[in-house]
Amino acid sequence: SAASDVYKRQALRIYQLQAQLGVSDAAILPTVALSGSTASTRNSNLQQITNSPSNLTFNNAVVQLNWELDFWGKARRGIESSLNSYMSGVAAFYSADVSLTADVANTYINIRNNEELIAVAKANLALQKESLRIAGARFKYGATSMLDLSQAQAQYEQTKAQIPALVANLKKTQNAMSILLGEPPDYYEKKYGNTKGSLQPPNALGVGMPRDLLRRRPDVLQAEFFAASQSALIGVNKALLYPTFTLGGTFGYATSNFGGGSSGSLFSWANNSTGVSAGLYLPLFYRGAIVDQVRVQDAVFQQSILAYQNLVLNAQKEVEDSLVAISTSKSAVVDYSRAVIAAKSAADMALGRYIAGQNDYNTVIIAQQSLLSIQNSLVQTKSNELIGYVGAFKSVSYTHLRAHE
């Protein structure tokens, strides 16, 4: 599924960002390289000119060191940016984990919801089958018309026709759960298809939500670390406006028999070779482009700040929306529960009066259809309450990652 794919990608991205952080850390240190070579030539023009009949041999082994001095903090700010990018990736992983967990919970609630709807439909189908039997018996003995029997038959067949669609929805939801678990589509049905039960909402949910705790939400932290990373990149680009100082040095050994020289032991101290260098780089005609790049990066940073602020506001909204969904659904469940009791009583009385010949079958149909509708609404409202709790727990989920703690 999309949620599980995001979860896996974020896990892999952590390794990518961790490696990138290592690359940035290395930028502040000198680079040291070891090189060595050997060459041998024969019957060349150079040998003829130098009157040297033997092979010309050149050997060298050199250690080279280069170091860019971080006077203006370019490397340090680069490390800061990479570190915040890494922390943003970790927060994104936790955010994907929370989203995947919420998707699993919501899918499981929908599975139980579909099972309840099927049970309600089957219970009402049994009730309507009995009503059809009664209508058939009354028609057989001339106590009612063919109209009542036809209405009873139509109602029974209509309710019966709804069950296959409900079963199909259940199968699709089970398949979706299997994919969320990273298994083949038939996994959930084979392993958990026979498990039954009803879900009950928690007794209470703490509504206190300090803003500092809200800022620990993984998605909010992801946006915060990303903004910090973009801020550090401004410093990296600004440092390019100032001179760059580099130091270098070499130390090694070199031998050659050119011109009759000796090619004795390469690592003899007499064959040592050393060198020191220093460099200064200052952009002159490219400074305008660098200034523009600083402005570009500052605009990216400002956009990330706006995205962070909007995410915090949306996080507060999600908390409030979830709490509203819980409170309204909880109140509706109480009302629907009372309505189901009244609807059952009305359906029983309508059927009893029909048997006694005190009303026509249309009254029975209305009462039984009302019962089915109210029972379905009760089941759906209970599921909505549970989904509200999932949304609330998702909204207040947090990690202990902090940018400056």
Phi, psi and omega in degrees: 000169181298320182294316180291326177295316177299318179301315181291319180296320179294325177296318178290326181295332178299317178296321178298311182291328177295318178293321178296324177297320177297322177296317180294321178300323183290340184293336183275350183259157175295153174259132181237129181230142178247127179229149178209149180206158174215142181217143179220129179235157182218141177057037178269164177300326180297322178295320180295319181296320182273003180053045181243106184286342183274171177296141172275128184236133177233127179228142174205151174218118189226139170255125181246138180233132175227138183216121173267116183288129185269065181294322189258007174080016181299313180292320181295319178292328175296320176295318179299318179296315180295322179296315179292326175296320178296315179295325176296321177295320177296317178296323178296325177296314178296323178296317177295325178295317178296317181296319179295317179298318178295321179296320178297315180297314180296321179294320178295320177299318179293327176297312179295325178297314179296322177297319179294319179296322177295318179297319178297315181297319180292322178295318178291327177296321177295320178296318180288331175295319177294321177296320177297320179297318180294317179297322178295319180294319180294323178293321181300322182264012173077016181276347181211174183265172178294336179300314180298318180296318180294320178296318179296318179296317181296318179296318180297313181293325178296314178295320179297323181290339180285335186294315179303322178295321178294320178296321178297318177298321178297315180298317179297319180292322176296319177297320178297321178297319179300316180294321177299327179277359179076029183238168176299159186303329183270007185297310185296316182296320180291320186271323186235007185298332182269357179283136180234167179148165179243151181263140179242136179290160177298156179293326182206157176226123179296122183268349178293126184221083179301145182295327177298324178289324178298325180289351177269002175301139183303317182291326177291317177297321178302314179293324180294313180294324178296318178298319178296323178296318179293326177297318180295327179293336174298315178297323178299315181289325178295324181297337180290345179284343187254164182298146176252126181252134178230145174239145180215160178198153177226148173211132180186196182226145179214139177224155177199148174259019179296136177066027179083006178292163180273141174247051181292207183302126183300319187267025172287140183300333179293340181262014183287154180221129182228158177197148178229140180219156175218147183223152176226127179235125178225117179291132180249296183276351182259004185296324179298320178293323179294318177300318178296323178294324175297318179295320177301313182293324177295322178295321176298319178297315180298321177296320179293328176294316177297319178297321178296315180297316179295324180294321178296316179296318178295326177296318176297320179297317180298321178297312181296319179299318180294319180294322177295316180299321180294311184296316181290320179293320180299317178294320180293326179299318179298315181293316180294326178297318176294321180295324179297318179299315180293321181293322176298316179297319180294320179295319179296316181293321179297317179293320178297318179292327177293318179298323180280357179079020183267348174209166180275177186285341179300325177296321178295317180300312181300316182294317182288323176295321177297319178299313180298316181297316182291321178296318177298319179296323178296315179299314182293323180292321176298320178294320178298324178295316179296318178296326175298320177295320178299316178297324179292315179294324177294321182292328184257006178294143182210163175240174179262013176286130174224148185287324188228039178246000000 
